[in-house]
mmCIF file of C-alpha atoms in Angstrom:
data_model
loop_
_atom_site.group_PDB
_atom_site.id
_atom_site.type_symbol
_atom_site.label_atom_id
_atom_site.label_comp_id
_atom_site.label_asym_id
_atom_site.label_seq_id
_atom_site.Cartn_x
_atom_site.Cartn_y
_atom_site.Cartn_z
ATOM 1 C CA MET A 1 119.302 65.340 92.107
ATOM 2 C CA LEU A 2 122.099 65.297 89.516
ATOM 3 C CA ARG A 3 121.764 61.513 89.392
ATOM 4 C CA ARG A 4 118.760 62.195 87.147
ATOM 5 C CA TYR A 5 121.121 63.890 84.667
ATOM 6 C CA PRO A 6 123.971 61.419 84.055
ATOM 7 C CA ASP A 7 125.299 63.446 81.108
ATOM 8 C CA ALA A 8 125.883 66.404 83.443
ATOM 9 C CA GLY A 9 128.789 64.675 85.163
ATOM 10 C CA GLU A 10 129.701 64.395 88.845
ATOM 11 C CA PRO A 11 129.041 67.453 91.057
ATOM 12 C CA LEU A 12 132.060 69.414 92.278
ATOM 13 C CA ALA A 13 130.612 72.600 93.779
ATOM 14 C CA CYS A 14 127.301 74.417 94.259
ATOM 15 C CA GLU A 15 127.371 78.208 94.620
ATOM 16 C CA PRO A 16 124.208 80.219 95.478
ATOM 17 C CA LEU A 17 123.508 83.243 93.279
ATOM 18 C CA THR A 18 122.410 86.517 94.841
ATOM 19 C CA LYS A 19 120.783 88.455 91.996
ATOM 20 C CA GLY A 20 117.038 88.431 91.505
ATOM 21 C CA LEU A 21 114.106 89.070 93.828
ATOM 22 C CA LEU A 22 112.199 85.821 93.250
ATOM 23 C CA ASN A 23 113.265 82.165 93.292
ATOM 24 C CA HIS A 24 116.692 80.811 94.234
ATOM 25 C CA GLY A 25 119.438 79.926 91.809
ATOM 26 C CA TYR A 26 122.738 78.051 92.044
ATOM 27 C CA ARG A 27 125.776 77.665 89.838
ATOM 28 C CA VAL A 28 126.570 73.959 89.851
ATOM 29 C CA SER A 29 130.060 72.931 88.734
ATOM 30 C CA THR A 30 130.559 69.339 87.609
ATOM 31 C CA THR A 31 133.192 67.216 85.949
ATOM 32 C CA ARG A 32 131.576 68.104 82.604
ATOM 33 C CA GLY A 33 131.006 71.831 82.975
ATOM 34 C CA ALA A 34 128.749 74.347 84.701
ATOM 35 C CA TYR A 35 124.967 74.445 85.023
ATOM 36 C CA PHE A 36 122.274 76.693 86.468
ATOM 37 C CA LEU A 37 120.015 74.991 88.999
ATOM 38 C CA LYS A 38 116.748 76.845 89.510
ATOM 39 C CA HIS A 39 114.794 76.413 92.724
ATOM 40 C CA HIS A 40 111.267 77.636 91.975
ATOM 41 C CA LEU A 41 109.788 79.555 94.912
ATOM 42 C CA ASP A 42 107.379 82.012 93.319
ATOM 43 C CA LYS A 43 104.042 80.202 92.950
ATOM 44 C CA HIS A 44 101.957 83.232 91.848
ATOM 45 C CA HIS A 45 98.272 82.283 92.087
ATOM 46 C CA LEU A 46 98.888 78.525 92.126
ATOM 47 C CA ASP A 47 98.422 76.636 95.362
ATOM 48 C CA ASP A 48 99.833 73.162 94.853
ATOM 49 C CA ALA A 49 103.009 71.543 93.608
ATOM 50 C CA THR A 50 101.174 69.745 90.813
ATOM 51 C CA GLY A 51 99.879 73.051 89.449
ATOM 52 C CA ASP A 52 103.327 74.569 89.801
ATOM 53 C CA ARG A 53 104.865 71.708 87.895
ATOM 54 C CA ALA A 54 102.373 71.982 85.045
ATOM 55 C CA THR A 55 102.984 75.707 84.804
ATOM 56 C CA ILE A 56 106.756 75.278 84.772
ATOM 57 C CA VAL A 57 106.545 72.525 82.164
ATOM 58 C CA ARG A 58 104.559 74.897 79.935
ATOM 59 C CA GLN A 59 107.281 77.522 80.365
ATOM 60 C CA HIS A 60 109.931 74.953 79.483
ATOM 61 C CA ARG A 61 108.126 73.838 76.345
ATOM 62 C CA ALA A 62 107.770 77.460 75.270
ATOM 63 C CA THR A 63 111.505 78.096 75.616
ATOM 64 C CA GLN A 64 112.346 74.861 73.801
ATOM 65 C CA ARG A 65 110.175 75.897 70.872
ATOM 66 C CA LEU A 66 111.501 79.468 70.890
ATOM 67 C CA HIS A 67 115.031 78.090 70.839
ATOM 68 C CA SER A 68 114.183 76.147 67.682
ATOM 69 C CA LEU A 69 113.115 79.470 66.107
ATOM 70 C CA GLY A 70 116.463 81.064 66.933
ATOM 71 C CA VAL A 71 115.325 83.188 69.881
ATOM 72 C CA PRO A 72 118.186 83.401 72.427
ATOM 73 C CA VAL A 73 116.928 81.391 75.397
ATOM 74 C CA ALA A 74 118.352 78.682 77.669
ATOM 75 C CA PRO A 75 115.923 75.733 77.607
ATOM 76 C CA PRO A 76 116.153 73.253 80.485
ATOM 77 C CA ILE A 77 117.995 69.971 80.315
ATOM 78 C CA THR A 78 115.921 66.800 80.062
ATOM 79 C CA ASP A 79 116.527 64.073 82.643
ATOM 80 C CA THR A 80 116.636 60.304 82.161
ATOM 81 C CA GLU A 81 112.823 60.116 82.286
ATOM 82 C CA GLY A 82 112.386 62.798 79.636
ATOM 83 C CA ASP A 83 111.253 65.368 82.226
ATOM 84 C CA THR A 84 112.506 68.915 82.754
ATOM 85 C CA VAL A 85 111.114 69.417 86.287
ATOM 86 C CA THR A 86 112.096 67.552 89.442
ATOM 87 C CA VAL A 87 109.802 67.807 92.480
ATOM 88 C CA ILE A 88 111.483 67.252 95.851
ATOM 89 C CA ASP A 89 109.406 67.655 99.022
ATOM 90 C CA GLY A 90 106.785 69.615 97.074
ATOM 91 C CA THR A 91 109.301 72.045 95.585
ATOM 92 C CA CYS A 92 110.174 72.231 91.898
ATOM 93 C CA TYR A 93 113.708 72.324 90.482
ATOM 94 C CA ALA A 94 115.047 72.560 86.954
ATOM 95 C CA LEU A 95 118.540 72.294 85.507
ATOM 96 C CA HIS A 96 119.646 74.625 82.709
ATOM 97 C CA PRO A 97 122.912 75.049 80.829
ATOM 98 C CA TRP A 98 125.106 77.746 82.317
ATOM 99 C CA ILE A 99 125.228 80.807 80.074
ATOM 100 C CA ASP A 100 128.225 83.084 80.458
ATOM 101 C CA GLY A 101 127.066 86.657 80.119
ATOM 102 C CA LEU A 102 126.498 89.987 81.820
ATOM 103 C CA HIS A 103 123.423 92.026 82.620
ATOM 104 C CA ARG A 104 123.420 95.424 80.920
ATOM 105 C CA ALA A 105 121.306 98.408 81.924
ATOM 106 C CA GLY A 106 119.883 100.691 79.272
ATOM 107 C CA SER A 107 122.515 103.306 80.091
ATOM 108 C CA GLU A 108 125.122 100.849 78.809
ATOM 109 C CA LEU A 109 123.348 100.321 75.495
ATOM 110 C CA THR A 110 124.018 102.437 72.428
ATOM 111 C CA THR A 111 121.139 103.676 70.312
ATOM 112 C CA ALA A 112 121.817 100.852 67.853
ATOM 113 C CA GLN A 113 121.774 98.300 70.664
ATOM 114 C CA SER A 114 118.522 99.815 71.959
ATOM 115 C CA ARG A 115 117.089 99.239 68.505
ATOM 116 C CA ARG A 116 118.227 95.615 68.649
ATOM 117 C CA LEU A 117 116.575 95.246 72.065
ATOM 118 C CA GLY A 118 113.234 96.366 70.646
ATOM 119 C CA ALA A 119 113.591 93.973 67.730
ATOM 120 C CA LEU A 120 114.401 91.156 70.152
ATOM 121 C CA LEU A 121 111.271 91.718 72.223
ATOM 122 C CA GLY A 122 109.242 91.871 69.014
ATOM 123 C CA ALA A 123 110.733 88.531 68.009
ATOM 124 C CA VAL A 124 109.788 87.107 71.420
ATOM 125 C CA HIS A 125 106.162 88.179 71.005
ATOM 126 C CA THR A 126 105.805 86.925 67.441
ATOM 127 C CA GLY A 127 107.650 83.726 68.347
ATOM 128 C CA LEU A 128 105.357 83.099 71.317
ATOM 129 C CA GLU A 129 102.302 83.623 69.143
ATOM 130 C CA GLN A 130 103.694 81.021 66.764
ATOM 131 C CA VAL A 131 104.566 78.390 69.371
ATOM 132 C CA MET A 132 101.765 79.003 71.909
ATOM 133 C CA GLY A 133 98.907 80.087 69.671
ATOM 134 C CA PRO A 134 97.161 83.473 69.617
ATOM 135 C CA GLY A 135 94.914 82.923 72.640
ATOM 136 C CA GLY A 136 94.059 80.691 75.556
ATOM 137 C CA GLY A 137 96.413 80.070 78.424
ATOM 138 C CA PRO A 138 96.124 81.422 81.938
ATOM 139 C CA PRO A 139 93.881 84.392 82.733
ATOM 140 C CA PRO A 140 95.328 87.910 82.759
ATOM 141 C CA ARG A 141 97.090 89.011 85.919
ATOM 142 C CA PRO A 142 94.827 89.935 88.864
ATOM 143 C CA GLY A 143 93.712 93.545 88.773
ATOM 144 C CA TYR A 144 94.006 93.747 85.001
ATOM 145 C CA GLY A 145 91.558 96.678 84.922
ATOM 146 C CA SER A 146 92.900 100.169 85.518
ATOM 147 C CA PRO A 147 93.581 100.951 89.199
ATOM 148 C CA GLU A 148 90.908 103.050 90.892
ATOM 149 C CA PRO A 149 92.077 106.334 92.487
ATOM 150 C CA ALA A 150 89.955 105.681 95.589
ATOM 151 C CA ASP A 151 91.840 102.438 96.238
ATOM 152 C CA THR A 152 95.162 104.189 95.694
ATOM 153 C CA PHE A 153 94.263 106.994 98.115
ATOM 154 C CA GLU A 154 93.498 104.359 100.757
ATOM 155 C CA LEU A 155 96.843 102.684 100.098
ATOM 156 C CA ILE A 156 98.672 106.028 100.276
ATOM 157 C CA ASP A 157 97.103 106.752 103.674
ATOM 158 C CA ASP A 158 98.150 103.344 104.952
ATOM 159 C CA LEU A 159 101.735 103.719 103.714
ATOM 160 C CA LEU A 160 102.004 107.277 105.036
ATOM 161 C CA THR A 161 100.953 106.077 108.478
ATOM 162 C CA ALA A 162 103.594 103.352 108.356
ATOM 163 C CA ALA A 163 106.388 105.648 107.139
ATOM 164 C CA ARG A 164 105.575 108.492 109.530
ATOM 165 C CA GLY A 165 105.248 106.107 112.457
ATOM 166 C CA LEU A 166 108.824 104.848 112.297
ATOM 167 C CA ARG A 167 111.244 106.059 114.948
ATOM 168 C CA PRO A 168 113.797 107.023 113.936
ATOM 169 C CA ARG A 169 113.018 107.727 110.278
ATOM 170 C CA ASP A 170 115.858 107.487 107.811
ATOM 171 C CA ALA A 171 116.394 109.272 104.477
ATOM 172 C CA PHE A 172 114.409 106.613 102.618
ATOM 173 C CA ASP A 173 111.397 107.126 104.897
ATOM 174 C CA GLU A 174 111.559 110.897 104.403
ATOM 175 C CA LEU A 175 111.648 110.416 100.615
ATOM 176 C CA ALA A 176 108.760 107.950 100.823
ATOM 177 C CA VAL A 177 106.618 110.462 102.723
ATOM 178 C CA HIS A 178 107.468 113.186 100.209
ATOM 179 C CA ARG A 179 106.644 110.992 97.209
ATOM 180 C CA LEU A 180 103.404 109.703 98.736
ATOM 181 C CA VAL A 181 102.120 113.218 99.401
ATOM 182 C CA GLU A 182 103.259 114.320 95.953
ATOM 183 C CA ARG A 183 101.582 111.341 94.282
ATOM 184 C CA ARG A 184 98.289 111.992 96.063
ATOM 185 C CA ALA A 185 98.245 115.521 94.641
ATOM 186 C CA LEU A 186 99.032 114.222 91.136
ATOM 187 C CA LEU A 187 96.266 111.645 91.298
ATOM 188 C CA GLU A 188 93.755 114.227 92.462
ATOM 189 C CA GLN A 189 94.769 116.413 89.519
ATOM 190 C CA HIS A 190 94.730 113.637 86.884
ATOM 191 C CA ALA A 191 91.986 111.294 88.123
ATOM 192 C CA HIS A 192 89.899 112.094 85.047
ATOM 193 C CA ARG A 193 92.594 110.530 82.838
ATOM 194 C CA LYS A 194 92.053 106.998 84.132
ATOM 195 C CA PRO A 195 92.181 104.664 81.088
ATOM 196 C CA PRO A 196 88.959 102.891 80.127
ATOM 197 C CA THR A 197 88.637 99.204 80.863
ATOM 198 C CA PRO A 198 89.619 97.232 77.729
ATOM 199 C CA ASP A 199 86.722 95.909 75.668
ATOM 200 C CA GLY A 200 88.081 92.362 75.666
ATOM 201 C CA PRO A 201 90.560 90.165 77.513
ATOM 202 C CA ALA A 202 94.302 90.383 77.066
ATOM 203 C CA THR A 203 95.343 88.627 73.883
ATOM 204 C CA GLY A 204 99.095 88.267 73.610
ATOM 205 C CA TRP A 205 101.639 85.792 74.936
ATOM 206 C CA VAL A 206 104.423 87.698 76.697
ATOM 207 C CA HIS A 207 107.571 86.936 78.690
ATOM 208 C CA GLY A 208 105.993 88.818 81.597
ATOM 209 C CA ASP A 209 109.166 90.112 83.242
ATOM 210 C CA PHE A 210 111.423 91.514 80.513
ATOM 211 C CA HIS A 211 114.080 93.644 82.229
ATOM 212 C CA PRO A 212 117.886 93.888 82.501
ATOM 213 C CA LEU A 213 118.298 91.175 85.151
ATOM 214 C CA ASN A 214 116.529 88.697 82.868
ATOM 215 C CA LEU A 215 118.693 89.344 79.819
ATOM 216 C CA LEU A 216 122.306 88.208 79.448
ATOM 217 C CA TYR A 217 124.769 89.857 77.074
ATOM 218 C CA ARG A 218 128.086 88.680 75.739
ATOM 219 C CA GLY A 219 129.766 91.786 74.430
ATOM 220 C CA ALA A 220 127.186 93.706 72.401
ATOM 221 C CA ASP A 221 125.007 90.660 71.735
ATOM 222 C CA PRO A 222 122.080 89.348 73.802
ATOM 223 C CA VAL A 223 122.744 85.650 74.345
ATOM 224 C CA ALA A 224 119.916 84.538 76.642
ATOM 225 C CA ILE A 225 116.535 85.702 77.867
ATOM 226 C CA VAL A 226 115.987 83.986 81.216
ATOM 227 C CA ASP A 227 113.351 83.657 83.954
ATOM 228 C CA TRP A 228 110.118 82.782 82.156
ATOM 229 C CA ASP A 229 108.078 82.453 85.365
ATOM 230 C CA ARG A 230 105.664 85.202 84.304
ATOM 231 C CA LEU A 231 104.937 83.746 80.882
ATOM 232 C CA GLY A 232 101.281 84.439 80.223
ATOM 233 C CA VAL A 233 98.636 86.259 78.243
ATOM 234 C CA GLN A 234 98.679 90.050 78.546
ATOM 235 C CA PRO A 235 98.592 93.033 76.178
ATOM 236 C CA ARG A 236 101.922 92.654 74.413
ATOM 237 C CA ALA A 237 102.458 96.380 73.822
ATOM 238 C CA GLU A 238 102.199 96.984 77.556
ATOM 239 C CA GLU A 239 105.158 94.662 78.090
ATOM 240 C CA ALA A 240 107.087 96.672 75.504
ATOM 241 C CA VAL A 241 106.346 99.928 77.333
ATOM 242 C CA ARG A 242 107.071 98.494 80.791
ATOM 243 C CA ALA A 243 110.384 97.085 79.606
ATOM 244 C CA ALA A 244 111.439 100.440 78.147
ATOM 245 C CA ALA A 245 110.512 102.183 81.402
ATOM 246 C CA ILE A 246 112.902 99.857 83.236
ATOM 247 C CA PHE A 247 115.748 99.710 80.733
ATOM 248 C CA PHE A 248 115.861 103.387 79.829
ATOM 249 C CA VAL A 249 115.097 105.194 83.096
ATOM 250 C CA ARG A 250 117.887 107.463 84.269
ATOM 251 C CA PRO A 251 118.823 107.812 87.970
ATOM 252 C CA ALA A 252 116.906 111.097 88.206
ATOM 253 C CA GLY A 253 113.730 109.400 86.957
ATOM 254 C CA GLU A 254 113.753 110.589 83.331
ATOM 255 C CA LEU A 255 113.514 108.304 80.310
ATOM 256 C CA ASP A 256 116.198 108.439 77.638
ATOM 257 C CA LEU A 257 113.742 109.257 74.873
ATOM 258 C CA GLU A 258 116.265 108.904 72.053
ATOM 259 C CA LYS A 259 116.843 105.270 72.998
ATOM 260 C CA VAL A 260 113.139 104.720 73.643
ATOM 261 C CA ARG A 261 112.353 105.982 70.157
ATOM 262 C CA ALA A 262 114.888 103.628 68.515
ATOM 263 C CA TYR A 263 113.693 100.703 70.641
ATOM 264 C CA ALA A 264 110.004 101.354 69.969
ATOM 265 C CA ARG A 265 110.404 101.699 66.199
ATOM 266 C CA ALA A 266 112.245 98.384 66.048
ATOM 267 C CA TYR A 267 109.662 96.728 68.296
ATOM 268 C CA ARG A 268 106.729 97.934 66.201
ATOM 269 C CA ARG A 269 108.382 96.698 63.035
ATOM 270 C CA ALA A 270 109.313 93.272 64.468
ATOM 271 C CA ALA A 271 105.999 92.697 66.261
ATOM 272 C CA GLY A 272 103.750 94.208 63.611
ATOM 273 C CA ALA A 273 102.333 96.536 66.271
ATOM 274 C CA GLY A 274 100.513 99.718 65.293
ATOM 275 C CA THR A 275 100.957 103.173 66.765
ATOM 276 C CA ALA A 276 97.452 103.114 68.267
ATOM 277 C CA GLU A 277 98.338 99.921 70.136
ATOM 278 C CA LEU A 278 101.493 101.542 71.546
ATOM 279 C CA ALA A 279 99.695 104.784 72.440
ATOM 280 C CA ALA A 280 97.048 102.871 74.401
ATOM 281 C CA ALA A 281 99.796 100.907 76.161
ATOM 282 C CA VAL A 282 101.633 104.111 77.112
ATOM 283 C CA HIS A 283 98.413 105.450 78.633
ATOM 284 C CA ARG A 284 97.745 102.307 80.647
ATOM 285 C CA VAL A 285 101.332 101.837 81.874
ATOM 286 C CA TRP A 286 101.598 105.520 82.827
ATOM 287 C CA TRP A 287 98.427 105.184 84.889
ATOM 288 C CA GLU A 288 99.687 101.927 86.367
ATOM 289 C CA ARG A 289 102.930 103.644 87.445
ATOM 290 C CA LEU A 290 101.023 106.589 88.905
ATOM 291 C CA ASN A 291 99.055 104.210 91.142
ATOM 292 C CA ASP A 292 101.819 101.711 91.945
ATOM 293 C CA PHE A 293 103.685 101.516 95.262
ATOM 294 C CA TRP A 294 104.965 97.953 95.242
ATOM 295 C CA ILE A 295 108.385 98.886 96.630
ATOM 296 C CA LEU A 296 106.813 100.665 99.596
ATOM 297 C CA ARG A 297 104.436 97.741 100.175
ATOM 298 C CA TRP A 298 107.449 95.438 100.316
ATOM 299 C CA ARG A 299 109.221 97.710 102.798
ATOM 300 C CA TYR A 300 106.387 98.668 105.143
ATOM 301 C CA ARG A 301 104.069 95.666 104.926
ATOM 302 C CA LEU A 302 106.463 92.799 104.283
ATOM 303 C CA HIS A 303 109.545 94.359 105.952
ATOM 304 C CA ASP A 304 111.510 93.420 102.841
ATOM 305 C CA ARG A 305 113.993 96.080 101.762
ATOM 306 C CA ARG A 306 115.631 94.350 98.806
ATOM 307 C CA ALA A 307 113.882 96.623 96.305
ATOM 308 C CA ASP A 308 114.623 99.865 98.188
ATOM 309 C CA PRO A 309 117.484 100.937 95.846
ATOM 310 C CA GLN A 310 115.025 101.099 92.941
ATOM 311 C CA PHE A 311 112.671 103.516 94.675
ATOM 312 C CA PRO A 312 114.300 106.925 93.975
ATOM 313 C CA ALA A 313 114.292 106.502 90.190
ATOM 314 C CA VAL A 314 110.987 104.619 90.026
ATOM 315 C CA SER A 315 109.112 107.158 92.144
ATOM 316 C CA ALA A 316 110.605 110.118 90.271
ATOM 317 C CA LEU A 317 109.688 108.538 86.929
ATOM 318 C CA ALA A 318 105.953 108.667 87.676
ATOM 319 C CA VAL A 319 106.196 112.417 88.291
ATOM 320 C CA TRP A 320 108.385 113.113 85.248
ATOM 321 C CA TRP A 321 106.252 110.917 82.981
ATOM 322 C CA THR A 322 103.117 112.831 84.006
ATOM 323 C CA ARG A 323 104.776 116.134 83.150
ATOM 324 C CA GLU A 324 106.266 114.857 79.869
ATOM 325 C CA TYR A 325 103.396 112.601 78.853
ATOM 326 C CA GLU A 326 103.101 113.863 75.271
ATOM 327 C CA ALA A 327 106.846 113.552 74.625
ATOM 328 C CA VAL A 328 106.885 109.995 76.007
ATOM 329 C CA CYS A 329 103.897 108.990 73.895
ATOM 330 C CA ALA A 330 105.552 110.480 70.805
ATOM 331 C CA ALA A 331 108.759 108.512 71.460
ATOM 332 C CA PHE A 332 106.791 105.254 71.401
ATOM 333 C CA THR A 333 104.645 106.075 68.379
ATOM 334 C CA GLU A 334 106.630 108.264 65.951
#
């Protein structure tokens, strides 16, 4: 494949990378430096390689344009034909420059750095609106409307049966059973707080997966936002709230509200987002978290345990957020 990139030099080594839940990545060393080779596996709702390629090309063009605006991204390298995607046996690959950097969790960020993170995401959203246009694009993600409690109760019953049926059960399974029973009670208590269905479609271009594993730091500075596979049209403020809930959750499932407040103020200023927009996003993401069991679906339906370490904090957050709803909303809107 590197023959398509003569400026990259001759290959010396190819090392698989282990971080990330979707796609495969490799660090390719050559006579002229290091590169990141991305093997696209996650096809989302697309069914054919041609559709995948068109989607990836759109992502690449977005990052190229964002790069020209000064947003820290790592656009792909163009091959001898002027393309950024290579399709081999129906699978798409792309070559990117290697970016030296580290992933940093929210616990490693100071309040000032949290503020810079919010400003960065605001710059991403305003930059995407500039380079992609204010509308159009793919439809919102499936299930964009608020989850229905009846569907969640059915899912809880299914997951409880799976967790209770294991022999022997380990500590994770015991915690899963506890959280599922607890969540059912919370949903029964708060079912009347289900957010209304939005009046119109989602209207903001977003990264779609903005979290610590998709942001590289060099020292205190973010140097690259990576993994644009989820680029699409969604409510932009919801991405801001989801990102904060990932970056700033503590191991016990509480949010660091001081950092959230600094982050949210900077985001609102950079994105031009109003407090009403953020308040509505907090409501919808809280409800989404209250009804979400993706980690347990992976474990009990797909027999995939890679996300298990995230479950204690994620499951506790839904409970804590429900109890501290007003304080969380204030942190995003003050």
